Every structure is written in structure tokens, then in C-alpha cells.
C-alpha positions in Angstrom: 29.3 21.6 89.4 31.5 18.9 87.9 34.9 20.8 88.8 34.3 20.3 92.6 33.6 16.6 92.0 36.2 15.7 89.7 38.8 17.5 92.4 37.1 15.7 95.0 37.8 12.3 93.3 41.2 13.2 92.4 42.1 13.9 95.9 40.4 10.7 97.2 42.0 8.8 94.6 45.6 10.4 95.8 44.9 9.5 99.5 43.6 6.3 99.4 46.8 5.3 96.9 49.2 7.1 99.4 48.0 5.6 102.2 48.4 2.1 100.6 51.3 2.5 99.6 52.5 3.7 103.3 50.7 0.1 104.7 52.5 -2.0 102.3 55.9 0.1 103.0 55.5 -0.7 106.6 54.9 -4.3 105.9 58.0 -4.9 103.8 60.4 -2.4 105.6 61.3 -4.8 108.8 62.1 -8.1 106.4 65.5 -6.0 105.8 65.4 -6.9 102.3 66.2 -3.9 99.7 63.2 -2.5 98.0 61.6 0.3 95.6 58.5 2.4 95.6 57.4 3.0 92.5 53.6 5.4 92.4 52.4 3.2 90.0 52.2 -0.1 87.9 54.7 -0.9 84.6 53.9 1.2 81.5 55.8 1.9 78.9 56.1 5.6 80.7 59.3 5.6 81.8 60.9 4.3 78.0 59.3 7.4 76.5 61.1 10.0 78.7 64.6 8.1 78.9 64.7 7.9 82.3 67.2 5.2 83.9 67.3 5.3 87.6 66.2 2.1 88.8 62.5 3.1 90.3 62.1 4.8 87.3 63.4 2.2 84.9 61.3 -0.5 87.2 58.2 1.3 86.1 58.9 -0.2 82.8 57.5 -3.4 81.3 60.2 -5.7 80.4 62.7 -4.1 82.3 63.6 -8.1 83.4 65.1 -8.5 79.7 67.1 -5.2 79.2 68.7 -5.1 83.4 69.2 -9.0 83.3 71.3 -9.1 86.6 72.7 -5.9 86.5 70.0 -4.2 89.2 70.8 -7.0 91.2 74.4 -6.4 90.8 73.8 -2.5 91.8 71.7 -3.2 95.2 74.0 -6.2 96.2 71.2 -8.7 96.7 69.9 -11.5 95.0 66.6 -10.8 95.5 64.4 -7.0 96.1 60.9 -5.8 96.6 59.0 -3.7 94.6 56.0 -1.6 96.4 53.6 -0.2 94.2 50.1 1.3 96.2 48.5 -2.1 94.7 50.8 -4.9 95.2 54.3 -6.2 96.4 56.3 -7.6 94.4 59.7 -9.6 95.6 62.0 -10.2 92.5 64.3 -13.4 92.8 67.6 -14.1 91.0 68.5 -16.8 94.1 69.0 -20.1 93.2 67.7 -21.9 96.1 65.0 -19.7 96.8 63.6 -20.2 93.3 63.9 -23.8 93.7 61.5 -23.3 96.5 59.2 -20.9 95.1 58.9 -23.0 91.7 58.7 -26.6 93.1 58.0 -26.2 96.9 54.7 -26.8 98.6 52.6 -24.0 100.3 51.0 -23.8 103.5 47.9 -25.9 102.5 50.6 -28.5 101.0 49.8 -27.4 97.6 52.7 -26.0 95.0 52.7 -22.2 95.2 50.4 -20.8 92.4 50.5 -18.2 89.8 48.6 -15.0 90.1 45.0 -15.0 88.6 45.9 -12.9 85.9 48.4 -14.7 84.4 46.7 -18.1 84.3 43.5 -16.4 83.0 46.2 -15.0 80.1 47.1 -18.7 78.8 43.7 -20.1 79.9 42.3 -18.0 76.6 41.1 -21.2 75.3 40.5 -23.4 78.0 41.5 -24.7 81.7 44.8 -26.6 81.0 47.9 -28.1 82.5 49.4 -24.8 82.0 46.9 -23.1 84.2 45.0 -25.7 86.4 46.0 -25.3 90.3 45.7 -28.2 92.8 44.0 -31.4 92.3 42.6 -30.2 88.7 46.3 -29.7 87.8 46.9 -33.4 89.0 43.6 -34.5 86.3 45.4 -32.5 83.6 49.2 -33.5 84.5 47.6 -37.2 84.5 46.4 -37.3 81.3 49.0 -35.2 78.8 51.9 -36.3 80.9 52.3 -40.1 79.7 51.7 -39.7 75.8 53.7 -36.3 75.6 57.0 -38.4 74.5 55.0 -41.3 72.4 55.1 -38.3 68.9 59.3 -37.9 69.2 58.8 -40.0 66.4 56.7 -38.1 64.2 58.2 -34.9 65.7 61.1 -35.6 64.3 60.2 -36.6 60.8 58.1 -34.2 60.5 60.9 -31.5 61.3 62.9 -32.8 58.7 60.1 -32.7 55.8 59.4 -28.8 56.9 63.2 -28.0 56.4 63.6 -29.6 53.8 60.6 -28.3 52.3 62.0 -24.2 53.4 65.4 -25.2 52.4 63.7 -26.1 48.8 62.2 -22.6 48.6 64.9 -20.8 49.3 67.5 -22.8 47.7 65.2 -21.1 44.2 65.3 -17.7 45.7 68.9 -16.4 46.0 69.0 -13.5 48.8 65.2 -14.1 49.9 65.4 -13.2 53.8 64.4 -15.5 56.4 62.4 -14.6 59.6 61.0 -15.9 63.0 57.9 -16.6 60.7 59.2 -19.4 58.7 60.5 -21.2 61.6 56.9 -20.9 63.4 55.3 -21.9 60.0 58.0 -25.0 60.4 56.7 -26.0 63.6 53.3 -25.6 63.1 53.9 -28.1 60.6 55.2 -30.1 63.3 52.5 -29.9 66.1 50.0 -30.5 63.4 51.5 -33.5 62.6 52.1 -34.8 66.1 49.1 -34.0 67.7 46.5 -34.5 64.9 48.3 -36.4 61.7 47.6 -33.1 59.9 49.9 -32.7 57.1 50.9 -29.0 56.2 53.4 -28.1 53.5 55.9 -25.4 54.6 55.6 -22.0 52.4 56.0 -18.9 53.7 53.6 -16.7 55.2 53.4 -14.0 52.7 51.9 -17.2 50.3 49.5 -18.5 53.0 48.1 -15.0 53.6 47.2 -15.2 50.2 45.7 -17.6 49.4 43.8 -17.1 53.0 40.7 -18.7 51.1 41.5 -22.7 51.3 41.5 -23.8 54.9 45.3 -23.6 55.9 45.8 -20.4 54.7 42.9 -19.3 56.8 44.2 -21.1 59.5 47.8 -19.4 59.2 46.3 -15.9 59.0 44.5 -17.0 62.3 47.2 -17.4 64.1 49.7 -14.7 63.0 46.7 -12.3 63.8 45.9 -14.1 67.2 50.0 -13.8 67.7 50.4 -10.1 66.9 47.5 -8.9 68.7 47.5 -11.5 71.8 47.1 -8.8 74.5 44.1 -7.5 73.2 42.6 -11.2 72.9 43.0 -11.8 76.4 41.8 -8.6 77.8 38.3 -8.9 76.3 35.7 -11.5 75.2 36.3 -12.5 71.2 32.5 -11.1 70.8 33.1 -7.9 72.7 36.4 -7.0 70.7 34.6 -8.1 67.2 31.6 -5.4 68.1 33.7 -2.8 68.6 34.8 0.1 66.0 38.5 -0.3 65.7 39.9 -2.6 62.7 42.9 -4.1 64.8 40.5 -5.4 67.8 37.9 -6.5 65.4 40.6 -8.6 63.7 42.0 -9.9 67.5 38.5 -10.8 68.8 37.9 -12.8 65.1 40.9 -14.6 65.1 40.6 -16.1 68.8 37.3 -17.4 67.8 38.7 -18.6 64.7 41.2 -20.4 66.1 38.6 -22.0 68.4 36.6 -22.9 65.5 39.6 -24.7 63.6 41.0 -26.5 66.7 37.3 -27.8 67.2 37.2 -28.8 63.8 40.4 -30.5 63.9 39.5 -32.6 67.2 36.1 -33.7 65.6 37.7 -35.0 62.5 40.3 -36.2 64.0 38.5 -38.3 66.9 35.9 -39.6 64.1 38.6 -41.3 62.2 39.7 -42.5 65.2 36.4 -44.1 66.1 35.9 -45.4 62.6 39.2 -47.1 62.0 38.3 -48.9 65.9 41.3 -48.7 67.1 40.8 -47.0 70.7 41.0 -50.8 72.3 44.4 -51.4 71.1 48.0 -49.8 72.0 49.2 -46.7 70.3 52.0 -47.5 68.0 55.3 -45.3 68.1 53.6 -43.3 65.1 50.0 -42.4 67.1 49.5 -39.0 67.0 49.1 -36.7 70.8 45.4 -36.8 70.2 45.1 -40.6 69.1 47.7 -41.8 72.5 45.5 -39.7 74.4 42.0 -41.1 73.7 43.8 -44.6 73.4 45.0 -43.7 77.5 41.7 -41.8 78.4 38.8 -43.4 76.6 36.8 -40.2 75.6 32.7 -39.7 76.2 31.0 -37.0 73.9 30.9 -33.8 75.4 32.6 -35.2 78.7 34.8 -33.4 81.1 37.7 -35.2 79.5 36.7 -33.8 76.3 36.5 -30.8 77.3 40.4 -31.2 78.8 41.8 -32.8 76.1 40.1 -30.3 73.5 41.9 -27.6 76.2 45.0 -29.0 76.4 45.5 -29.6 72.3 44.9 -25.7 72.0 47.3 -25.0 74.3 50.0 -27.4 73.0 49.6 -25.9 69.6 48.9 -22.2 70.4 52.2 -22.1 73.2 54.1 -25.0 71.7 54.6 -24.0 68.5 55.8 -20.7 69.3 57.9 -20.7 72.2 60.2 -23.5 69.9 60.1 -21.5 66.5 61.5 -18.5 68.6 63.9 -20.6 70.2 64.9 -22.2 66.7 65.5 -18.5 65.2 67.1 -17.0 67.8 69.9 -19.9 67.3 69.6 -19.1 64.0 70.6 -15.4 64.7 73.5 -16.3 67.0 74.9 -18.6 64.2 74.7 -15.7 61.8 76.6 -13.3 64.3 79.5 -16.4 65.5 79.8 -18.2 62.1 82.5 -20.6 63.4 79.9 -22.3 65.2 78.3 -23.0 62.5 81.2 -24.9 60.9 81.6 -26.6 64.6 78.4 -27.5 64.4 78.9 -28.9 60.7 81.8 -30.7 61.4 80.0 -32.9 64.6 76.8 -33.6 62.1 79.1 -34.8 59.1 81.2 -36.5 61.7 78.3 -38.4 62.9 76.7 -39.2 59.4 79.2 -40.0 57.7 77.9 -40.1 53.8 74.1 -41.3 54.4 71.4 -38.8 53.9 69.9 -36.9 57.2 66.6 -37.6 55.5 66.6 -41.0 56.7 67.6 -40.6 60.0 65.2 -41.6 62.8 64.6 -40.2 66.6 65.3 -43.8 67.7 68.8 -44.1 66.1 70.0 -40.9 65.9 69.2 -38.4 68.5 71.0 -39.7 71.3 73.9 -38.9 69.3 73.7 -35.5 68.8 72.2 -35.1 72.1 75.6 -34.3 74.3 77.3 -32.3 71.3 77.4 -28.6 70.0 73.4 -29.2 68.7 72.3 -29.5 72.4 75.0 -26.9 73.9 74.2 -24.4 70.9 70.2 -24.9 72.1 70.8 -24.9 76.2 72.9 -21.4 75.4 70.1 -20.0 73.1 67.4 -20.2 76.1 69.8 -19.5 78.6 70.2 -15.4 76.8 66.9 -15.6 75.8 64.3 -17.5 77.6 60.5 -18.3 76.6 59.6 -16.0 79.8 61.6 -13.3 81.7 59.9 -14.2 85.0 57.9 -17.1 86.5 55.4 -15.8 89.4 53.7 -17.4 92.1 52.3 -16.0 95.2 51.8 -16.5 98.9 49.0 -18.1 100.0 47.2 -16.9 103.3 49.7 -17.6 105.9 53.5 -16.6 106.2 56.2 -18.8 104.7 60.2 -19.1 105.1 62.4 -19.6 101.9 65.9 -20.7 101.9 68.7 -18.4 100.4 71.6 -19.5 98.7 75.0 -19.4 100.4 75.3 -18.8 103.8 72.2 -15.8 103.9 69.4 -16.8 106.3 66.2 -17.6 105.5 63.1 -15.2 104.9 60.1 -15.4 106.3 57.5 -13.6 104.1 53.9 -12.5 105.5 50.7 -13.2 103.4 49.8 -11.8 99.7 53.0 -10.9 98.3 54.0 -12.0 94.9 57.1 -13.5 93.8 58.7 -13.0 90.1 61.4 -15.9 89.2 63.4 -13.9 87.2 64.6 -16.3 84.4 67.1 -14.0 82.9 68.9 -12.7 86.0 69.2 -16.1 87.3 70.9 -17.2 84.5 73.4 -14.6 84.1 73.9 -14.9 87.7 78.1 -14.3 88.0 77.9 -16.2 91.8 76.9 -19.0 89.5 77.8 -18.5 85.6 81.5 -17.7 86.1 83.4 -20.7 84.8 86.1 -22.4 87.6 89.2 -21.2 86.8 88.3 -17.8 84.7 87.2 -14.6 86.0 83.6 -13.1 85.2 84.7 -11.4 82.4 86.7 -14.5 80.7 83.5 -16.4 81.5 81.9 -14.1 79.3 78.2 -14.5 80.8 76.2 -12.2 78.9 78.1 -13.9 75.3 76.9 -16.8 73.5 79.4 -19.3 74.2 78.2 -22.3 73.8 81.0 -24.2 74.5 80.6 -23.9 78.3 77.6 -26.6 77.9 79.8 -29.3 76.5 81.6 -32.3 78.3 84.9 -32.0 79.7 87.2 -34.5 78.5 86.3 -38.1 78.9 82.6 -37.7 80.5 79.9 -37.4 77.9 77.3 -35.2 79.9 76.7 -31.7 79.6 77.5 -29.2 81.8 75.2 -29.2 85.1 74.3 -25.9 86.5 73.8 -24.5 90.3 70.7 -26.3 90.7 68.2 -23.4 90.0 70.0 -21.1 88.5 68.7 -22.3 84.7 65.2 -22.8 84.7 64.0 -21.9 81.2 61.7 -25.1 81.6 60.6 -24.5 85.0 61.6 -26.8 87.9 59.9 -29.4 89.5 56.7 -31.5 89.1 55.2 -28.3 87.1 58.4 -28.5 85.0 57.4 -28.1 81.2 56.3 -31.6 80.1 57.1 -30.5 76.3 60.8 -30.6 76.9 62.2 -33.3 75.3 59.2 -32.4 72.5 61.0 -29.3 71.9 64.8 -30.5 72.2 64.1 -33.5 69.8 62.3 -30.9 67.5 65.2 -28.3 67.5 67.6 -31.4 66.9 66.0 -32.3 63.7 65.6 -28.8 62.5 69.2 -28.3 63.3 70.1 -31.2 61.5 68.3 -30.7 58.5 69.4 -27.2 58.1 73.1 -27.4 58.5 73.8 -30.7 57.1 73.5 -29.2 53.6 73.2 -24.7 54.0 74.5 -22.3 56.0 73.6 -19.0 57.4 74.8 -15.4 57.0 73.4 -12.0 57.2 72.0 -10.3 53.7 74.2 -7.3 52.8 71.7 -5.3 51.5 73.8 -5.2 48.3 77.4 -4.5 49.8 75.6 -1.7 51.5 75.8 -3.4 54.8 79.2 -4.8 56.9 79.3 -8.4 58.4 80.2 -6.5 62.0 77.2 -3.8 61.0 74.8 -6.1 60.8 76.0 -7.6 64.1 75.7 -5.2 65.9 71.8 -4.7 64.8 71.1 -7.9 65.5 72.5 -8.0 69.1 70.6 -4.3 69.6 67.6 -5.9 68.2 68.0 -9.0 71.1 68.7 -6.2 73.8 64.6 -5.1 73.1 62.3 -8.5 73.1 59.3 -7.8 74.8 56.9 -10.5 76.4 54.0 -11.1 74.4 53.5 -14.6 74.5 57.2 -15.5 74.1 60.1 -13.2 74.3 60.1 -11.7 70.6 61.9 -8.9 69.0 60.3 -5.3 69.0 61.8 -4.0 65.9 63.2 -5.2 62.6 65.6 -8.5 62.6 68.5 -8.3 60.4 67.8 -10.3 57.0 69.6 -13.3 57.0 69.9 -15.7 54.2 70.8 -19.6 53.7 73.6 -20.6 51.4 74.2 -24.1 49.8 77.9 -25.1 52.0 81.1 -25.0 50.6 
């Protein structure tokens, strides 16, 4: 009996795919744009059996890191769709047209906005001004937006006191590895710090793990739990996962509530000291904390709708903040490691600038416009342009048609309803059209290297290196540009600072057992395989890299 049903289903199933698949073909055939049809959605599939033609490799997920522009390269466009039976997909590496996508205005004069899925992803914990559409977004952009900026002070004090607090550690420890961990244990120190004057020692995770029992250790395990098992904490309720037989989503569905519970904890506390010390009527000084200059801006009502988005908001900061800049911090830390002399060039600008007094008691309002048009900045603008928070940035169409611009001298494109677009990050920024350097060829230009050096000023200007106007967008574009920018450059600055002013960097040779160029190349096969999970982060094994008092 169940045979002829189970047949019957299957052949429905088949039909109804093919025949949407056929509709959606017929509405993106006449747009003369290239395109794939793949049979179904990205899974890691196609990885397991090795196959590489592109509507095979497109099947993939994360296909946007390891192809960066070379798909592009093989169709001859800067942008392609991608049918599947449920969706289609148009994949942008053009400039101008990302410009539009990413800080144009829709048909109901609205920005374009992101897929449900995706905000529903970072909207774990909360609506925020990550994920808020419309006039919500405005309500959210309105109240983080001013006091973003007012912590650079604290941000980078703080930044120094975790460094030099790692570099203590280590300095004991001769040949002890370092990992993306300590740097996101670094800045969660930081956003601690800045956004609720919580003061947490640097130690690495392996400590804080065990002793899980005091608060921040708890707190730490939290997070790298909620970190290595994020998918799962978005695709079901913490309750739900915490119910269910398996150890791993048990653990997932715990930490998310977890981290709910500590977050809340942190805002009461935080906002009773506030209220008890009176000092909501007055101006925040340049110390005030994110929390303290936002209730200071906002005035805050228990168990209002402002503090419901300002309790949203701080998880977000913390949860996305902190990670996206530890990554970003180790992965310069890696390409320092693998080109050492930019590590003495970037020695040689912070000894110039210092002269003999201790980085310890530099300040963000005297120092880091100094350091801000030099090999610290280019060395971080490189790092995100190879490896960006995000691969792709998507939006969609809303109900009616719309007509992007294309760079060059292409014609616009009019796109009909319901079609997604994908910013891809990474193919926009090794974009040749773009990325080759005036006077060298594509290869000199050496796009797909870490040169920093393109990014700095040419003789007698003092500004960085300006690229084609949407073709680096690791930040976004727009009014819906990341409003933790300067947060994270200032951060990275410090860090910088306080690492390379007194250590250096090089890869652990296992005992003699592994070559300088050995190591390398694992590292640069490593950074070939990040994956998306909430940042780009490695799949396998790093190197080991250690830090070495300077010479």
C-alpha cells in the first residue's frame, strides 16, 4: 500500500520541481544575462564527489570564497543568475550595480532589504539595527548611531591592557601557539569594557573553560559554544534544541539562552548603577560606556520598547562585534607570519612614531590619527579586502520591476519582481577591471596577494588609496553602512600597536620538523577553505604561530 504512495509523491514532487524550474527559466532567459540551473539548493554535495564544473561547483555552499572572481572571469560577465526550482538568484561582482543594490532605494522608496532568512539569522536575540527594515531601522539607526564613536576611548585602552595582558602570558610560555581564540577572548574584553564598564582579564580559553564555575568563565564557554554551533541555534528555539536527545544541540540550545541570561544580567546591573550614581541628566563624558551614552541620549522606562532595543542592540554589538574584529585581527596576524617583512615595515612606522615613550600610555585622542594613513591601516584595509566578514550581501526585489546601472559602458537591467541579489564581497574586490594597479598588468598587480602596500599614499598626499567606488565594500555602503567601523579600525590599531611595538610573529616549527615555506603554504591552503558561519573562519587546523620578544 505504501509503495504506490511513496512513488506517487515522488513523482509529484519531481513535476511540480521541474515545472518550476521551467517558469523561472522562462522568466530569466530574455534579460540576456548568463545563468545556471542547478536541481537543487547549496549543500555540501558537490565538495564530497569533487566535482568542479561551475553548476556543479555552484551547488556548493561557500563556493563565493574558494571562485572569488574566477567564475566571473570564465562567463565574461560581472554579474549571472542562478535558477534553482525555488528561487533566483543574480550574483553581482559590478561596482555600480552594487552601489545601487546596497544603498539605493526601492520601489516603495525604501532601501532594498535582505531576505527573511538572513535577518531572522542575526535577529537570534532580538530586532536590531542589523536586521530592522524601514522606519523601525530609522528607530534603531537613531539611537546606536550617535554614541557608537563616544567608547574609541575606552576601546582603545582597553585593547592595550588585553595585549598586554596575552603578550604577558605568552612571553612565560616559550612556543605556546596562538589562535583566532585569544584574539576573540581580546576583544571580548574590549566590547565588555566599552559597552558595559565590565572589566575582564585576558587568559586563554583553555583556562576559562575551566574554571567554567565563576561567572566569566561560564560566560566564555557560552559563547564559544553559541560560536561553534551557531547554525543550529538559529534553526530552532533554545527550548526545543535543549529537549532534544543529541549532546551537541542540547549544548547549542543552552548556550543561546545562556547568553540571553548573562547579557540581561549585564544590562540590569549595569543600568542600576547608572540610576544610583544619578547621572542620566548630565552629558556622557569621553569615558561613558555604549550602554551609559545610550540611556544618557534615550532616557530609558522599565520594560519599555527602548529597552527592549537597546537590550537588542547590546547583544548584537557583543555577539557580531566581537567576532567579526578578532577574525579580522588574526587573519593579519597570519599574513604577517607568512610576509615577515611587513612586520618589520610595520615596526619601523610604530618606533618611528613613538619615538622612546611607552605605547602604554598612548591615547585614541593623540595617537591614532597618526597611525591612521600608514602600513597599520593599509595592512588592515588588505586583510578584509582577501578575507571579508561576509562573502555576499543579499537583498531582494520588492513587488515591482526595477533597473540597475552597470559599470562601464553595459546598459542597464531591468529586473522583474522576487529575485534575489547576492553582493558578492570577495569577487568584487578582486575584481581585475578594478584592482589592477595603473601602470602594471594584472599579474604585477598581484590581486589575489597580500600587498598591502597598494593602500598607502603616493608621494606627498597623506590619504590612502581610494577604490572604484563599490568595488570594496567589506563595511557595506551607504546609510546601512556598518556603524562599528571606526569601533573596529581604532580597535585593530591599538591591538596592532600593542603587539608589534615590543614581539613579533612567526610560525611554530613543530621542532625543526616543519619549513618556514611549509608552513606557508598550510596557512594560505587553510585561507583558501573559510566557511560562513557567522564570520568567515577557517574549516580546518591554522598553522601554530608563536610571538617572539624583537630583536
Amino acid at each position: 500500500m505504501l509503495a504506490p504512495l511513496f512513488l506517487t509523491t515522488a513523482l509529484l514532487f519531481m513535476g511540480h520541481t521541474c515545472y518550476s524550474l521551467h517558469s523561472l527559466l522562462c522568466k530569466v532567459r530574455p534579460l540576456g544575462i548568463p545563468y545556471f540551473a542547478i536541481p537543487f539548493c547549496p549543500s555540501p554535495i558537490s565538495r564530497v564527489f569533487g566535482l568542479t564544473h561551475p553548476q556543479f561547483f555552484l551547488m556548493t555552499l561557500d563556493w563565493q570564497v574558494r571562485q572569488r572572481y574566477e567564475i566571473y572571469r570564465l562567463i565574461g560577465s560581472d554579474i549571472f543568475f542562478v535558477v534553482s526550482p525555488w528561487k533566483v538568484v543574480l550574483h553581482v561582482a559590478d561596482p555600480d550595480m552594487a552601489v545601487e543594490v546596497l544603498a539605493g532605494k526601492g520601489g516603495n522608496g525604501e532601501l532594498y532589504t535582505r531576505p527573511d532568512v538572513y535577518n531572522s539569522m542575526l535577529g537570534l536575540f532580538g530586532e536590531n539595527v542589523l536586521t530592522a527594515e524601514g522606519a523601525v531601522w530609522r528607530d534603531h539607526r537613531k539611537i546606536t548611531a550617535p554614541v557608537i564613536g563616544k567608547s574609541l576611548s575606552v576601546v582603545w585602552e582597553e585593547s592595550l591592557t588585553q595585549i598586554e595582558q596575552m603578550i604577558r602570558y605568552y612571553d612565560k610560555r616559550e612556543a605556546i601557539n596562538t589562535s583566532y581564540r585569544d584574539f576573540r577572548r581580546a576583544t571580548l574584553g574590549v566590547i565588555a569594557r566599552a559597552g558595559f564598564s565590565k572589566v575582564m582579564e585576558w587568559g586563554p580559553l583553555t583556562t576559562a573553560l575551566a574554571n567554567e564555575k565563576d561567572d566569566e568563565g561560564s560566560y566564555q564557554k557560552c559563547l564559544h559554544v553559541l560560536f561553534e554551533n551557531f547554525i543550529w541555534a538559529v534553526i530552532a528555539p533554545s527550548w526545543i534544541l535543549e529537549m532534544l536527545p543529541f549532546k551537541t544541540l542540547r549544548e547549542a540550545g543552552g548556550a543561546a539562552r545562556n547568553f540571553r541570561f548573562f547579557m540581561n544580567e549585564w544590562f540590569e546591573e549595569r543600568k542600576t548603577k547608572i540610576e544610583l550614581d544619578n547621572k542620566t541628566t548630565l552629558g556622557p563624558s569621553s569615558k561613558a560606556d555604549l550602554m551609559e551614552s545610550l540611556v544618557r541620549s534615550s532616557g530609558l522606562d522599565k520594560g519599555s520598547t527602548l529597552e527592549t532595543q537597546l537590550l537588542s542592540n547590546l547583544r548584537i554589538f557583543i555577539l557580531a562585534g566581537h567576532e567579526t574584529s578578532a577574525h579580522t585581527i588574526a587573519n593579519a596576524i597570519y599574513f604577517l607570519a607568512m610576509y615577515p617583512e611587513y612586520q618589520v615595515k610595520l615596526q619601523e612606522e610604530i618606533d618611528s612614531i613613538l619615538g622612546d615613550s611607552d605605547h602604554n600610555q598612548t591615547s585614541y585622542e593623540t595617537h591614532f590619527d597618526a597611525f591612521s594613513s600608514g602600513w597599520i591601516a593599509a595592512i588592515m584595509f588588505e586583510t578584509i579586502r582577501l578575507i571579508p566578514g561576509l562573502a555576499v550581501m543579499p537583498r531582494q526585489i520588492g513587488p515591482i520591476p526595477r533597473t540597475f546601472p552597470r559599470a562601464g559602458d553595459l546598459r542597464p537591467i531591468t529586473l522583474p519582481p522576487g529575485i534575489e541579489l547576492w553582493i558578492h564581497v570577495i569577487g568584487l574586490s578582486h575584481n581585475p577591471k578594478y584592482w589592477t594597479q595603473p601602470g602594471k598588468t594584472e599579474a604585477e598587480s598581484a590581486i589575489s596577494e597580500f600587498r598591502p602596500e597598494r593602500w598607502l599614499p603616493k608621494s606627498g598626499d597623506n590619504t590612502l588609496f581610494k577604490p572604484y567606488n563599490g568595488s570594496y565594500i567589506p563595511f557595506s555602503i551607504g546609510v546601512r553602512g556598518c556603524i562599528g567601523k571606526k569601533f573596529a579600525h581604532v580597535e585593530f590599531t591599538a591591538i596592532m600597536l600593542g603587539l608589534f611595538r615590543e614581539m613579533g610573529v612567526e610560525f611554530d616549527s613543530c621542532g625543526g620538523r616543519k619549513t618556514f615555506e611549509e608552513a606557508r603554504l598550510e596557512c594560505l591552503a587553510e585561507m583558501e577553505n573559510f566557511e560562513n558561519i557567522i564570520t568567515l573562519q577557517p574549516t580546518g587546523e591554522m598553522p601554530g604561530i608563536k610571538w617572539v620578544r624583537r630583536r
